Protein backbone atom coordinates (compact mmCIF):
# COMPACT_ATOMS: atom_id res chain seq x y z
CA UNK A 1 0.00 0.00 0.00
CA UNK A 2 1.31 3.47 -0.85
CA UNK A 3 2.02 5.80 2.05
CA UNK A 4 -0.22 8.49 0.55
CA UNK A 5 -2.85 7.87 -2.12
CA UNK A 6 -4.92 10.20 -4.21
CA UNK A 7 -7.36 9.60 -7.04
CA UNK A 8 -5.49 11.01 -10.07
CA UNK A 9 -8.67 12.18 -11.80
CA UNK A 10 -9.21 14.18 -13.87
CA UNK A 11 -12.30 15.54 -12.23
CA UNK A 12 -14.16 17.52 -14.89
CA UNK A 13 -16.75 19.79 -13.30
CA UNK A 14 -18.83 22.73 -14.56
CA UNK A 15 -18.26 26.22 -13.22
CA UNK A 16 -20.11 26.76 -9.98
CA UNK A 17 -20.04 23.09 -8.96
CA UNK A 18 -18.86 21.74 -5.64
CA UNK A 19 -16.10 19.16 -5.81
CA UNK A 20 -14.33 17.14 -3.14
CA UNK A 21 -11.05 15.22 -3.13
CA UNK A 22 -9.82 12.70 -0.63
CA UNK A 23 -6.32 11.66 0.27
CA UNK A 24 -5.65 8.53 2.32
CA UNK A 25 -2.51 7.86 4.33
CA UNK A 26 -1.19 4.64 5.79
CA UNK A 27 0.82 5.72 8.83
CA UNK A 28 -1.36 6.52 11.82
CA UNK A 29 1.55 8.40 13.43
CA UNK A 30 1.40 11.12 10.75
CA UNK A 31 1.45 14.50 12.39
CA UNK A 32 0.70 17.30 9.97
CA UNK A 33 -1.22 17.61 6.75
CA UNK A 34 -1.34 20.14 3.95
CA UNK A 35 -2.98 20.73 0.59
CA UNK A 36 -0.96 22.28 -2.23
CA UNK A 37 -2.02 23.45 -5.65
CA UNK A 38 0.24 22.85 -8.64
CA UNK A 39 -0.37 24.43 -12.02
CA UNK A 40 1.00 22.81 -15.16
CA UNK A 41 4.80 23.00 -15.26
CA UNK A 42 4.92 25.19 -12.14
CA UNK A 43 5.97 24.69 -8.55
CA UNK A 44 3.51 23.53 -5.85
CA UNK A 45 1.98 26.36 -3.83
CA UNK A 46 0.53 25.98 -0.37
CA UNK A 47 -3.25 26.09 -0.45
CA UNK A 48 -4.00 25.36 3.17
CA UNK A 49 -2.98 23.46 6.24
CA UNK A 50 -5.36 20.82 7.58
CA UNK A 51 -6.28 20.98 11.26
CA UNK A 52 -7.96 18.34 13.37
CA UNK A 53 -11.00 20.54 13.86
CA UNK A 54 -11.31 21.25 10.16
CA UNK A 55 -10.66 24.64 8.60
CA UNK A 56 -12.08 26.87 5.96
CA UNK A 57 -10.58 29.53 3.72
CA UNK A 58 -13.14 31.18 1.51
CA UNK A 59 -14.49 28.57 -0.89
CA UNK A 60 -12.07 25.92 0.34
CA UNK A 61 -12.64 23.58 3.29
CA UNK A 62 -10.14 21.03 4.55
CA UNK A 63 -10.89 18.23 6.98
CA UNK A 64 -8.94 15.50 8.73
CA UNK A 65 -10.35 12.13 9.73
CA UNK A 66 -7.74 10.43 11.88
CA UNK A 67 -9.87 7.36 12.58
CA UNK A 68 -10.17 6.54 8.88
CA UNK A 69 -6.81 8.07 8.01
CA UNK A 70 -7.75 10.49 5.29
CA UNK A 71 -7.87 14.19 4.62
CA UNK A 72 -10.27 15.92 2.31
CA UNK A 73 -10.51 19.14 0.34
CA UNK A 74 -13.85 20.64 -0.65
CA UNK A 75 -14.10 23.40 -3.23
CA UNK A 76 -17.38 25.26 -3.48
CA UNK A 77 -18.54 27.42 -6.39
CA UNK A 78 -15.72 26.23 -8.66
CA UNK A 79 -14.03 28.82 -10.87
CA UNK A 80 -12.18 28.27 -14.13
CA UNK A 81 -9.06 29.43 -12.30
CA UNK A 82 -9.35 26.50 -9.89
CA UNK A 83 -8.23 24.16 -12.68
CA UNK A 84 -4.98 22.65 -11.44
CA UNK A 85 -3.54 19.57 -9.77
CA UNK A 86 -4.11 19.34 -6.03
CA UNK A 87 -1.43 17.60 -3.97
CA UNK A 88 -1.89 16.35 -0.46
CA UNK A 89 1.11 16.22 1.86
CA UNK A 90 1.45 14.11 4.98
CA UNK A 91 4.24 14.75 7.47
CA UNK A 92 5.87 12.02 9.51
CA UNK A 93 8.67 12.58 11.97
CA UNK A 94 10.93 15.61 11.70
CA UNK A 95 11.60 15.78 7.97
CA UNK A 96 9.50 13.30 6.08
CA UNK A 97 7.04 15.19 3.91
CA UNK A 98 5.23 12.64 1.75
CA UNK A 99 3.54 14.02 -1.33
CA UNK A 100 0.62 12.40 -3.07
CA UNK A 101 0.73 12.14 -6.85
CA UNK A 102 -2.05 14.70 -7.12
CA UNK A 103 -5.63 14.95 -8.29
CA UNK A 104 -6.26 16.86 -11.49
CA UNK A 105 -9.23 19.22 -11.58
CA UNK A 106 -10.64 20.78 -14.74
CA UNK A 107 -13.37 23.34 -14.34
CA UNK A 108 -15.38 23.71 -17.53
CA UNK A 109 -17.15 26.84 -18.77
CA UNK B 1 10.32 40.19 -1.37
CA UNK B 2 11.07 37.04 0.61
CA UNK B 3 11.26 33.84 -1.33
CA UNK B 4 13.22 31.00 -2.82
CA UNK B 5 15.16 31.48 -6.03
CA UNK B 6 16.21 28.59 -8.21
CA UNK B 7 18.46 28.90 -11.22
CA UNK B 8 18.71 28.21 -14.01
CA UNK B 9 15.13 27.64 -15.10
CA UNK B 10 16.23 25.23 -17.84
CA UNK B 11 19.43 23.20 -17.95
CA UNK B 12 20.84 20.75 -20.44
CA UNK B 13 23.39 18.14 -19.49
CA UNK B 14 25.81 16.35 -21.76
CA UNK B 15 26.84 12.75 -21.26
CA UNK B 16 29.38 12.41 -18.46
CA UNK B 17 28.92 15.96 -17.25
CA UNK B 18 28.19 17.16 -13.71
CA UNK B 19 25.79 20.07 -13.41
CA UNK B 20 24.87 22.21 -10.42
CA UNK B 21 21.43 23.63 -9.65
CA UNK B 22 21.29 26.70 -7.47
CA UNK B 23 18.82 27.32 -4.64
CA UNK B 24 18.86 30.49 -2.51
CA UNK B 25 16.32 31.56 0.11
CA UNK B 26 15.92 34.77 2.09
CA UNK B 27 13.15 33.49 4.35
CA UNK B 28 15.58 32.74 7.18
CA UNK B 29 14.48 29.11 7.17
CA UNK B 30 16.70 26.51 8.81
CA UNK B 31 15.51 23.54 6.78
CA UNK B 32 16.00 23.13 3.03
CA UNK B 33 15.05 20.29 0.71
CA UNK B 34 15.58 19.06 -2.83
CA UNK B 35 12.89 17.08 -4.65
CA UNK B 36 12.62 15.52 -8.04
CA UNK B 37 9.31 15.35 -9.90
CA UNK B 38 8.72 13.07 -12.87
CA UNK B 39 5.55 13.18 -14.98
CA UNK B 40 2.62 11.53 -13.22
CA UNK B 41 4.62 10.98 -10.05
CA UNK B 42 4.72 12.64 -6.69
CA UNK B 43 7.69 14.60 -5.44
CA UNK B 44 10.54 12.39 -4.32
CA UNK B 45 13.08 13.61 -1.75
CA UNK B 46 16.70 13.71 -2.87
CA UNK B 47 18.45 15.44 0.04
CA UNK B 48 17.50 17.62 2.97
CA UNK B 49 19.33 19.84 5.42
CA UNK B 50 18.05 20.99 8.79
CA UNK B 51 21.02 23.15 9.69
CA UNK B 52 24.15 24.66 8.17
CA UNK B 53 26.96 22.18 7.50
CA UNK B 54 24.66 19.21 7.91
CA UNK B 55 22.56 17.33 5.36
CA UNK B 56 20.96 13.93 5.01
CA UNK B 57 20.13 11.62 2.13
CA UNK B 58 16.54 11.31 1.09
CA UNK B 59 14.88 8.46 -0.76
CA UNK B 60 16.71 8.86 -4.08
CA UNK B 61 20.13 10.38 -3.26
CA UNK B 62 22.21 8.18 -5.56
CA UNK B 63 23.87 10.21 -8.30
CA UNK B 64 23.36 13.52 -6.50
CA UNK B 65 25.38 15.60 -4.05
CA UNK B 66 24.69 18.74 -2.01
CA UNK B 67 26.40 21.22 0.28
CA UNK B 68 25.09 23.60 2.94
CA UNK B 69 27.84 26.09 3.72
CA UNK B 70 25.42 28.98 4.27
CA UNK B 71 21.93 29.10 5.70
CA UNK B 72 20.62 30.78 2.56
CA UNK B 73 22.08 28.38 0.01
CA UNK B 74 21.61 24.68 -0.77
CA UNK B 75 23.04 23.82 -4.21
CA UNK B 76 22.40 20.42 -5.80
CA UNK B 77 24.91 18.73 -8.11
CA UNK B 78 23.62 16.15 -10.53
CA UNK B 79 26.61 13.91 -11.23
CA UNK B 80 27.35 11.74 -14.23
CA UNK B 81 26.43 8.76 -12.05
CA UNK B 82 22.78 9.79 -12.28
CA UNK B 83 21.81 7.95 -15.44
CA UNK B 84 18.30 9.30 -15.76
CA UNK B 85 18.50 12.95 -14.71
CA UNK B 86 15.70 14.33 -16.89
CA UNK B 87 13.13 15.72 -14.47
CA UNK B 88 11.74 18.82 -12.80
CA UNK B 89 13.84 19.69 -9.74
CA UNK B 90 12.27 21.61 -6.89
CA UNK B 91 13.96 23.22 -3.93
CA UNK B 92 11.96 23.94 -0.80
CA UNK B 93 12.54 25.49 2.60
CA UNK B 94 10.69 25.46 5.89
CA UNK B 95 10.87 26.97 9.37
CA UNK B 96 10.52 24.10 11.78
CA UNK B 97 9.10 20.65 11.74
CA UNK B 98 5.44 20.16 10.86
CA UNK B 99 5.22 23.52 9.12
CA UNK B 100 4.48 23.79 5.40
CA UNK B 101 7.31 23.95 2.92
CA UNK B 102 7.72 26.77 0.43
CA UNK B 103 9.00 26.03 -3.05
CA UNK B 104 11.18 27.73 -5.60
CA UNK B 105 9.92 27.81 -9.17
CA UNK B 106 12.01 24.82 -10.21
CA UNK B 107 14.68 23.82 -12.71
CA UNK B 108 13.94 21.59 -15.70
CA UNK B 109 16.91 19.40 -16.51
CA UNK B 110 17.23 17.51 -19.78
CA UNK B 111 19.91 15.41 -21.41
CA UNK B 112 21.46 16.61 -24.65
Coordinates of C-alpha atoms in Angstrom, one line a residue:
Chain A
X1 CA 0.0 0.0 0.0
X2 CA 1.3 3.5 -0.8
X3 CA 2.0 5.8 2.0
X4 CA -0.2 8.5 0.5
X5 CA -2.9 7.9 -2.1
X6 CA -4.9 10.2 -4.2
X7 CA -7.4 9.6 -7.0
X8 CA -5.5 11.0 -10.1
X9 CA -8.7 12.2 -11.8
X10 CA -9.2 14.2 -13.9
X11 CA -12.3 15.5 -12.2
X12 CA -14.2 17.5 -14.9
X13 CA -16.8 19.8 -13.3
X14 CA -18.8 22.7 -14.6
X15 CA -18.3 26.2 -13.2
X16 CA -20.1 26.8 -10.0
X17 CA -20.0 23.1 -9.0
X18 CA -18.9 21.7 -5.6
X19 CA -16.1 19.2 -5.8
X20 CA -14.3 17.1 -3.1
X21 CA -11.1 15.2 -3.1
X22 CA -9.8 12.7 -0.6
X23 CA -6.3 11.7 0.3
X24 CA -5.6 8.5 2.3
X25 CA -2.5 7.9 4.3
X26 CA -1.2 4.6 5.8
X27 CA 0.8 5.7 8.8
X28 CA -1.4 6.5 11.8
X29 CA 1.6 8.4 13.4
X30 CA 1.4 11.1 10.7
X31 CA 1.5 14.5 12.4
X32 CA 0.7 17.3 10.0
X33 CA -1.2 17.6 6.8
X34 CA -1.3 20.1 3.9
X35 CA -3.0 20.7 0.6
X36 CA -1.0 22.3 -2.2
X37 CA -2.0 23.4 -5.6
X38 CA 0.2 22.9 -8.6
X39 CA -0.4 24.4 -12.0
X40 CA 1.0 22.8 -15.2
X41 CA 4.8 23.0 -15.3
X42 CA 4.9 25.2 -12.1
X43 CA 6.0 24.7 -8.5
X44 CA 3.5 23.5 -5.9
X45 CA 2.0 26.4 -3.8
X46 CA 0.5 26.0 -0.4
X47 CA -3.3 26.1 -0.5
X48 CA -4.0 25.4 3.2
X49 CA -3.0 23.5 6.2
X50 CA -5.4 20.8 7.6
X51 CA -6.3 21.0 11.3
X52 CA -8.0 18.3 13.4
X53 CA -11.0 20.5 13.9
X54 CA -11.3 21.2 10.2
X55 CA -10.7 24.6 8.6
X56 CA -12.1 26.9 6.0
X57 CA -10.6 29.5 3.7
X58 CA -13.1 31.2 1.5
X59 CA -14.5 28.6 -0.9
X60 CA -12.1 25.9 0.3
X61 CA -12.6 23.6 3.3
X62 CA -10.1 21.0 4.6
X63 CA -10.9 18.2 7.0
X64 CA -8.9 15.5 8.7
X65 CA -10.3 12.1 9.7
X66 CA -7.7 10.4 11.9
X67 CA -9.9 7.4 12.6
X68 CA -10.2 6.5 8.9
X69 CA -6.8 8.1 8.0
X70 CA -7.8 10.5 5.3
X71 CA -7.9 14.2 4.6
X72 CA -10.3 15.9 2.3
X73 CA -10.5 19.1 0.3
X74 CA -13.9 20.6 -0.7
X75 CA -14.1 23.4 -3.2
X76 CA -17.4 25.3 -3.5
X77 CA -18.5 27.4 -6.4
X78 CA -15.7 26.2 -8.7
X79 CA -14.0 28.8 -10.9
X80 CA -12.2 28.3 -14.1
X81 CA -9.1 29.4 -12.3
X82 CA -9.4 26.5 -9.9
X83 CA -8.2 24.2 -12.7
X84 CA -5.0 22.7 -11.4
X85 CA -3.5 19.6 -9.8
X86 CA -4.1 19.3 -6.0
X87 CA -1.4 17.6 -4.0
X88 CA -1.9 16.3 -0.5
X89 CA 1.1 16.2 1.9
X90 CA 1.4 14.1 5.0
X91 CA 4.2 14.8 7.5
X92 CA 5.9 12.0 9.5
X93 CA 8.7 12.6 12.0
X94 CA 10.9 15.6 11.7
X95 CA 11.6 15.8 8.0
X96 CA 9.5 13.3 6.1
X97 CA 7.0 15.2 3.9
X98 CA 5.2 12.6 1.7
X99 CA 3.5 14.0 -1.3
X100 CA 0.6 12.4 -3.1
X101 CA 0.7 12.1 -6.8
X102 CA -2.1 14.7 -7.1
X103 CA -5.6 15.0 -8.3
X104 CA -6.3 16.9 -11.5
X105 CA -9.2 19.2 -11.6
X106 CA -10.6 20.8 -14.7
X107 CA -13.4 23.3 -14.3
X108 CA -15.4 23.7 -17.5
X109 CA -17.1 26.8 -18.8
Chain B
X1 CA 10.3 40.2 -1.4
X2 CA 11.1 37.0 0.6
X3 CA 11.3 33.8 -1.3
X4 CA 13.2 31.0 -2.8
X5 CA 15.2 31.5 -6.0
X6 CA 16.2 28.6 -8.2
X7 CA 18.5 28.9 -11.2
X8 CA 18.7 28.2 -14.0
X9 CA 15.1 27.6 -15.1
X10 CA 16.2 25.2 -17.8
X11 CA 19.4 23.2 -17.9
X12 CA 20.8 20.7 -20.4
X13 CA 23.4 18.1 -19.5
X14 CA 25.8 16.3 -21.8
X15 CA 26.8 12.7 -21.3
X16 CA 29.4 12.4 -18.5
X17 CA 28.9 16.0 -17.3
X18 CA 28.2 17.2 -13.7
X19 CA 25.8 20.1 -13.4
X20 CA 24.9 22.2 -10.4
X21 CA 21.4 23.6 -9.7
X22 CA 21.3 26.7 -7.5
X23 CA 18.8 27.3 -4.6
X24 CA 18.9 30.5 -2.5
X25 CA 16.3 31.6 0.1
X26 CA 15.9 34.8 2.1
X27 CA 13.1 33.5 4.4
X28 CA 15.6 32.7 7.2
X29 CA 14.5 29.1 7.2
X30 CA 16.7 26.5 8.8
X31 CA 15.5 23.5 6.8
X32 CA 16.0 23.1 3.0
X33 CA 15.0 20.3 0.7
X34 CA 15.6 19.1 -2.8
X35 CA 12.9 17.1 -4.7
X36 CA 12.6 15.5 -8.0
X37 CA 9.3 15.4 -9.9
X38 CA 8.7 13.1 -12.9
X39 CA 5.6 13.2 -15.0
X40 CA 2.6 11.5 -13.2
X41 CA 4.6 11.0 -10.1
X42 CA 4.7 12.6 -6.7
X43 CA 7.7 14.6 -5.4
X44 CA 10.5 12.4 -4.3
X45 CA 13.1 13.6 -1.8
X46 CA 16.7 13.7 -2.9
X47 CA 18.5 15.4 0.0
X48 CA 17.5 17.6 3.0
X49 CA 19.3 19.8 5.4
X50 CA 18.0 21.0 8.8
X51 CA 21.0 23.1 9.7
X52 CA 24.1 24.7 8.2
X53 CA 27.0 22.2 7.5
X54 CA 24.7 19.2 7.9
X55 CA 22.6 17.3 5.4
X56 CA 21.0 13.9 5.0
X57 CA 20.1 11.6 2.1
X58 CA 16.5 11.3 1.1
X59 CA 14.9 8.5 -0.8
X60 CA 16.7 8.9 -4.1
X61 CA 20.1 10.4 -3.3
X62 CA 22.2 8.2 -5.6
X63 CA 23.9 10.2 -8.3
X64 CA 23.4 13.5 -6.5
X65 CA 25.4 15.6 -4.0
X66 CA 24.7 18.7 -2.0
X67 CA 26.4 21.2 0.3
X68 CA 25.1 23.6 2.9
X69 CA 27.8 26.1 3.7
X70 CA 25.4 29.0 4.3
X71 CA 21.9 29.1 5.7
X72 CA 20.6 30.8 2.6
X73 CA 22.1 28.4 0.0
X74 CA 21.6 24.7 -0.8
X75 CA 23.0 23.8 -4.2
X76 CA 22.4 20.4 -5.8
X77 CA 24.9 18.7 -8.1
X78 CA 23.6 16.1 -10.5
X79 CA 26.6 13.9 -11.2
X80 CA 27.4 11.7 -14.2
X81 CA 26.4 8.8 -12.0
X82 CA 22.8 9.8 -12.3
X83 CA 21.8 7.9 -15.4
X84 CA 18.3 9.3 -15.8
X85 CA 18.5 13.0 -14.7
X86 CA 15.7 14.3 -16.9
X87 CA 13.1 15.7 -14.5
X88 CA 11.7 18.8 -12.8
X89 CA 13.8 19.7 -9.7
X90 CA 12.3 21.6 -6.9
X91 CA 14.0 23.2 -3.9
X92 CA 12.0 23.9 -0.8
X93 CA 12.5 25.5 2.6
X94 CA 10.7 25.5 5.9
X95 CA 10.9 27.0 9.4
X96 CA 10.5 24.1 11.8
X97 CA 9.1 20.6 11.7
X98 CA 5.4 20.2 10.9
X99 CA 5.2 23.5 9.1
X100 CA 4.5 23.8 5.4
X101 CA 7.3 23.9 2.9
X102 CA 7.7 26.8 0.4
X103 CA 9.0 26.0 -3.0
X104 CA 11.2 27.7 -5.6
X105 CA 9.9 27.8 -9.2
X106 CA 12.0 24.8 -10.2
X107 CA 14.7 23.8 -12.7
X108 CA 13.9 21.6 -15.7
X109 CA 16.9 19.4 -16.5
X110 CA 17.2 17.5 -19.8
X111 CA 19.9 15.4 -21.4
X112 CA 21.5 16.6 -24.7

